[in-house]
């Protein structure tokens, strides 16, 4: 028997990507704007998200999903904002994927929401590859993490639509080099918009909320996602 | 498609249920899991699923799995090679070789009006005119490109 080659041309993560596309359509139909927050562990995603939910909760209908390997600590913290929150416990899995998000959404009426935030597992490696169907992917970087993080993890920065530098109130204390950080972020993702926040002092929160409100109004339509999250190979699905 | 719980003898392997699947594998190297390895193992398992499904659908035996991998796929070649045999053990494609074709990172330079090969994802700039190049044309691939197969004797007509 002769060996032969048969072309397959399928995305290895096609299962996730097909589901992510379905979710994306569902979000658009429901009119909910979905944000995926990614960062390393300890960057301040939960703190920032709590401040965000608190700021938006009065004027908008918001909800959140939060992913961790274990504990529901983050869900409890986020629930203090008054918004509906659900915890996704991944067990051993280092990222959220579309099926986990779909499962967690369950019986929520997405049409009754303006914003849905998904706080990913704290990890700069794994979440990069998994589309959750979001409209906006935000990568967070704390001033305490060092300016060269983007160079060490170019993929996840490259998939982002916005970067937020967190814990900005500590910038002086740690000798944060803003110029180098901005330069490095834009070396791996040219043109990426960057905001700065301190969830602790409230600095930058108003600007972040305004950014969200503006972009949600503008983009409640079929997704314009980053080039990597819609890579050319997808037409082989 | 149901997957069997499986043990692999070559490393200390703890088989744990995945949150939303029937079975999974977590590998402990000494006392700790390495983040990098877990990511590629996860990807390798997806690859094995896609390749096995294709093999079973066509009724063929797979000798080699050809994939195309770009630098912005988020997957490290060496770690994927390492994970593949572990992931394939007990599957329909057990024993198949993994052959990886690197896809060069290619971006479009607006200034030059041309596609350029970019040496590193750390510096998305045109190698000719140094203008930042956000528009990626190729390099995010994580694709099962082809299967090298033999007909399964039982199904060969």
mmCIF file of C-alpha atoms in Angstrom, chain A residues 37-192:
data_model
loop_
_atom_site.group_PDB
_atom_site.id
_atom_site.type_symbol
_atom_site.label_atom_id
_atom_site.label_comp_id
_atom_site.label_asym_id
_atom_site.label_seq_id
_atom_site.Cartn_x
_atom_site.Cartn_y
_atom_site.Cartn_z
ATOM 1 C CA UNK A 37 -10.189 40.994 29.803
ATOM 2 C CA UNK A 38 -6.825 39.234 29.628
ATOM 3 C CA UNK A 39 -3.616 39.660 31.613
ATOM 4 C CA UNK A 40 -1.097 37.804 33.738
ATOM 5 C CA UNK A 41 -2.051 36.830 37.275
ATOM 6 C CA UNK A 42 -2.068 39.692 39.776
ATOM 7 C CA UNK A 43 -2.346 42.520 37.243
ATOM 8 C CA UNK A 44 -5.555 43.831 38.804
ATOM 9 C CA UNK A 45 -8.244 42.547 36.414
ATOM 10 C CA UNK A 46 -10.729 41.848 39.181
ATOM 11 C CA UNK A 47 -10.146 45.164 40.926
ATOM 12 C CA UNK A 48 -10.548 47.067 37.671
ATOM 13 C CA UNK A 49 -13.602 45.064 36.675
ATOM 14 C CA UNK A 50 -15.243 45.682 40.042
ATOM 15 C CA UNK A 51 -14.670 49.421 39.621
ATOM 16 C CA UNK A 52 -16.005 49.214 36.060
ATOM 17 C CA UNK A 53 -19.154 47.329 37.015
ATOM 18 C CA UNK A 54 -19.775 49.747 39.864
ATOM 19 C CA UNK A 55 -19.348 52.748 37.566
ATOM 20 C CA UNK A 56 -21.618 51.355 34.842
ATOM 21 C CA UNK A 57 -24.239 49.616 36.951
ATOM 22 C CA UNK A 58 -26.397 52.668 37.579
ATOM 23 C CA UNK A 59 -26.742 53.766 33.963
ATOM 24 C CA UNK A 60 -26.302 50.507 32.063
ATOM 25 C CA UNK A 61 -27.326 46.881 32.368
ATOM 26 C CA UNK A 62 -24.106 44.973 33.016
ATOM 27 C CA UNK A 63 -23.055 41.465 33.959
ATOM 28 C CA UNK A 64 -19.799 39.543 34.287
ATOM 29 C CA UNK A 65 -18.311 36.091 33.974
ATOM 30 C CA UNK A 66 -15.024 35.437 35.722
ATOM 31 C CA UNK A 67 -12.686 32.505 35.119
ATOM 32 C CA UNK A 68 -10.216 30.936 37.519
ATOM 33 C CA UNK A 69 -8.747 27.488 38.023
ATOM 34 C CA UNK A 70 -10.239 27.407 41.498
ATOM 35 C CA UNK A 71 -12.220 29.391 44.100
ATOM 36 C CA UNK A 72 -15.141 31.722 43.572
ATOM 37 C CA UNK A 73 -13.360 34.607 45.312
ATOM 38 C CA UNK A 74 -13.416 36.786 42.224
ATOM 39 C CA UNK A 75 -17.130 36.272 41.613
ATOM 40 C CA UNK A 76 -17.863 37.256 45.198
ATOM 41 C CA UNK A 77 -15.802 40.412 44.907
ATOM 42 C CA UNK A 78 -17.378 41.393 41.614
ATOM 43 C CA UNK A 79 -20.881 40.768 42.942
ATOM 44 C CA UNK A 80 -20.339 43.625 45.414
ATOM 45 C CA UNK A 81 -20.962 45.949 42.482
ATOM 46 C CA UNK A 82 -24.579 44.792 42.368
ATOM 47 C CA UNK A 83 -24.224 43.336 38.884
ATOM 48 C CA UNK A 84 -25.043 39.681 38.127
ATOM 49 C CA UNK A 85 -21.834 37.649 38.167
ATOM 50 C CA UNK A 86 -21.051 34.008 37.521
ATOM 51 C CA UNK A 87 -17.829 32.130 38.219
ATOM 52 C CA UNK A 88 -16.294 29.700 35.730
ATOM 53 C CA UNK A 89 -14.012 27.231 37.496
ATOM 54 C CA UNK A 90 -11.759 25.683 34.897
ATOM 55 C CA UNK A 91 -10.132 23.058 37.083
ATOM 56 C CA UNK A 92 -6.789 22.490 35.376
ATOM 57 C CA UNK A 93 -7.419 24.507 32.220
ATOM 58 C CA UNK A 94 -5.319 27.656 31.841
ATOM 59 C CA UNK A 95 -7.724 29.678 29.698
ATOM 60 C CA UNK A 96 -11.396 30.232 28.998
ATOM 61 C CA UNK A 97 -12.775 28.927 25.753
ATOM 62 C CA UNK A 98 -16.022 29.548 23.900
ATOM 63 C CA UNK A 99 -17.719 26.416 25.231
ATOM 64 C CA UNK A 100 -17.067 27.439 28.828
ATOM 65 C CA UNK A 101 -18.507 30.892 28.184
ATOM 66 C CA UNK A 102 -21.550 29.429 26.448
ATOM 67 C CA UNK A 103 -22.098 27.039 29.350
ATOM 68 C CA UNK A 104 -21.789 29.798 31.930
ATOM 69 C CA UNK A 105 -24.201 32.126 30.119
ATOM 70 C CA UNK A 106 -26.901 29.493 30.555
ATOM 71 C CA UNK A 107 -30.292 31.082 31.021
ATOM 72 C CA UNK A 108 -29.133 34.718 31.059
ATOM 73 C CA UNK A 109 -31.189 36.901 28.736
ATOM 74 C CA UNK A 110 -28.451 38.632 26.726
ATOM 75 C CA UNK A 111 -31.020 40.977 25.215
ATOM 76 C CA UNK A 112 -31.483 42.441 28.684
ATOM 77 C CA UNK A 113 -27.803 43.451 28.885
ATOM 78 C CA UNK A 114 -25.828 46.375 27.503
ATOM 79 C CA UNK A 115 -22.382 45.032 28.509
ATOM 80 C CA UNK A 116 -21.044 41.614 29.374
ATOM 81 C CA UNK A 117 -17.522 41.425 30.762
ATOM 82 C CA UNK A 118 -15.559 38.195 30.683
ATOM 83 C CA UNK A 119 -12.571 38.137 33.002
ATOM 84 C CA UNK A 120 -10.217 35.516 31.618
ATOM 85 C CA UNK A 121 -7.896 33.281 33.620
ATOM 86 C CA UNK A 122 -4.793 35.219 34.716
ATOM 87 C CA UNK A 123 -2.352 33.969 32.102
ATOM 88 C CA UNK A 124 -0.468 35.666 29.263
ATOM 89 C CA UNK A 125 0.082 32.508 27.222
ATOM 90 C CA UNK A 126 -3.034 30.378 26.806
ATOM 91 C CA UNK A 127 -5.900 32.861 26.402
ATOM 92 C CA UNK A 128 -4.288 34.339 23.271
ATOM 93 C CA UNK A 129 -5.403 31.462 21.057
ATOM 94 C CA UNK A 130 -9.020 31.206 22.202
ATOM 95 C CA UNK A 131 -11.652 33.416 20.659
ATOM 96 C CA UNK A 132 -14.604 33.883 23.011
ATOM 97 C CA UNK A 133 -16.737 35.719 20.454
ATOM 98 C CA UNK A 134 -16.010 39.020 22.154
ATOM 99 C CA UNK A 135 -16.310 42.457 20.490
ATOM 100 C CA UNK A 136 -13.368 43.893 22.428
ATOM 101 C CA UNK A 137 -10.278 42.205 23.816
ATOM 102 C CA UNK A 138 -8.483 44.265 26.439
ATOM 103 C CA UNK A 139 -4.988 43.333 27.605
ATOM 104 C CA UNK A 140 -3.966 44.655 31.003
ATOM 105 C CA UNK A 141 -0.435 45.328 32.169
ATOM 106 C CA UNK A 142 0.393 46.569 35.681
ATOM 107 C CA UNK A 143 3.177 49.104 36.295
ATOM 108 C CA UNK A 144 4.672 46.528 38.652
ATOM 109 C CA UNK A 145 5.184 43.952 35.869
ATOM 110 C CA UNK A 146 7.957 45.593 33.937
ATOM 111 C CA UNK A 147 8.041 47.355 30.607
ATOM 112 C CA UNK A 148 9.258 44.366 28.598
ATOM 113 C CA UNK A 149 6.209 42.132 29.162
ATOM 114 C CA UNK A 150 4.824 42.915 25.684
ATOM 115 C CA UNK A 151 8.089 41.723 24.097
ATOM 116 C CA UNK A 152 7.986 38.522 26.131
ATOM 117 C CA UNK A 153 4.359 37.824 25.246
ATOM 118 C CA UNK A 154 3.840 39.365 21.819
ATOM 119 C CA UNK A 155 1.003 37.064 20.784
ATOM 120 C CA UNK A 156 -1.479 38.076 23.424
ATOM 121 C CA UNK A 157 -0.711 41.768 22.989
ATOM 122 C CA UNK A 158 -1.067 41.359 19.254
ATOM 123 C CA UNK A 159 -4.583 39.925 19.584
ATOM 124 C CA UNK A 160 -5.776 42.845 21.731
ATOM 125 C CA UNK A 161 -7.904 45.814 20.672
ATOM 126 C CA UNK A 162 -6.981 47.978 23.660
ATOM 127 C CA UNK A 163 -4.313 47.949 26.375
ATOM 128 C CA UNK A 164 -4.835 49.261 29.893
ATOM 129 C CA UNK A 165 -1.901 50.002 32.157
ATOM 130 C CA UNK A 166 -3.142 49.328 35.688
ATOM 131 C CA UNK A 167 -2.023 50.363 39.202
ATOM 132 C CA UNK A 168 -0.870 53.673 37.715
ATOM 133 C CA UNK A 169 -0.873 55.172 41.230
ATOM 134 C CA UNK A 170 2.233 53.018 41.901
ATOM 135 C CA UNK A 171 4.122 54.201 38.801
ATOM 136 C CA UNK A 172 6.548 56.482 40.641
ATOM 137 C CA UNK A 173 7.074 54.049 43.501
ATOM 138 C CA UNK A 174 8.289 51.346 41.099
ATOM 139 C CA UNK A 175 10.075 53.609 38.646
ATOM 140 C CA UNK A 176 7.732 52.725 35.809
ATOM 141 C CA UNK A 177 9.183 53.789 32.448
ATOM 142 C CA UNK A 178 6.088 54.882 30.567
ATOM 143 C CA UNK A 179 7.855 55.694 27.330
ATOM 144 C CA UNK A 180 9.450 52.257 27.062
ATOM 145 C CA UNK A 181 6.202 50.493 27.980
ATOM 146 C CA UNK A 182 4.239 52.370 25.311
ATOM 147 C CA UNK A 183 7.002 51.778 22.775
ATOM 148 C CA UNK A 184 7.101 48.041 23.479
ATOM 149 C CA UNK A 185 3.337 47.671 23.318
ATOM 150 C CA UNK A 186 3.311 49.339 19.920
ATOM 151 C CA UNK A 187 6.239 47.290 18.640
ATOM 152 C CA UNK A 188 4.144 44.159 18.998
ATOM 153 C CA UNK A 189 0.804 45.744 18.097
ATOM 154 C CA UNK A 190 1.239 48.983 16.144
ATOM 155 C CA UNK A 191 -1.470 51.534 16.746
ATOM 156 C CA UNK A 192 -2.939 49.827 19.829
#
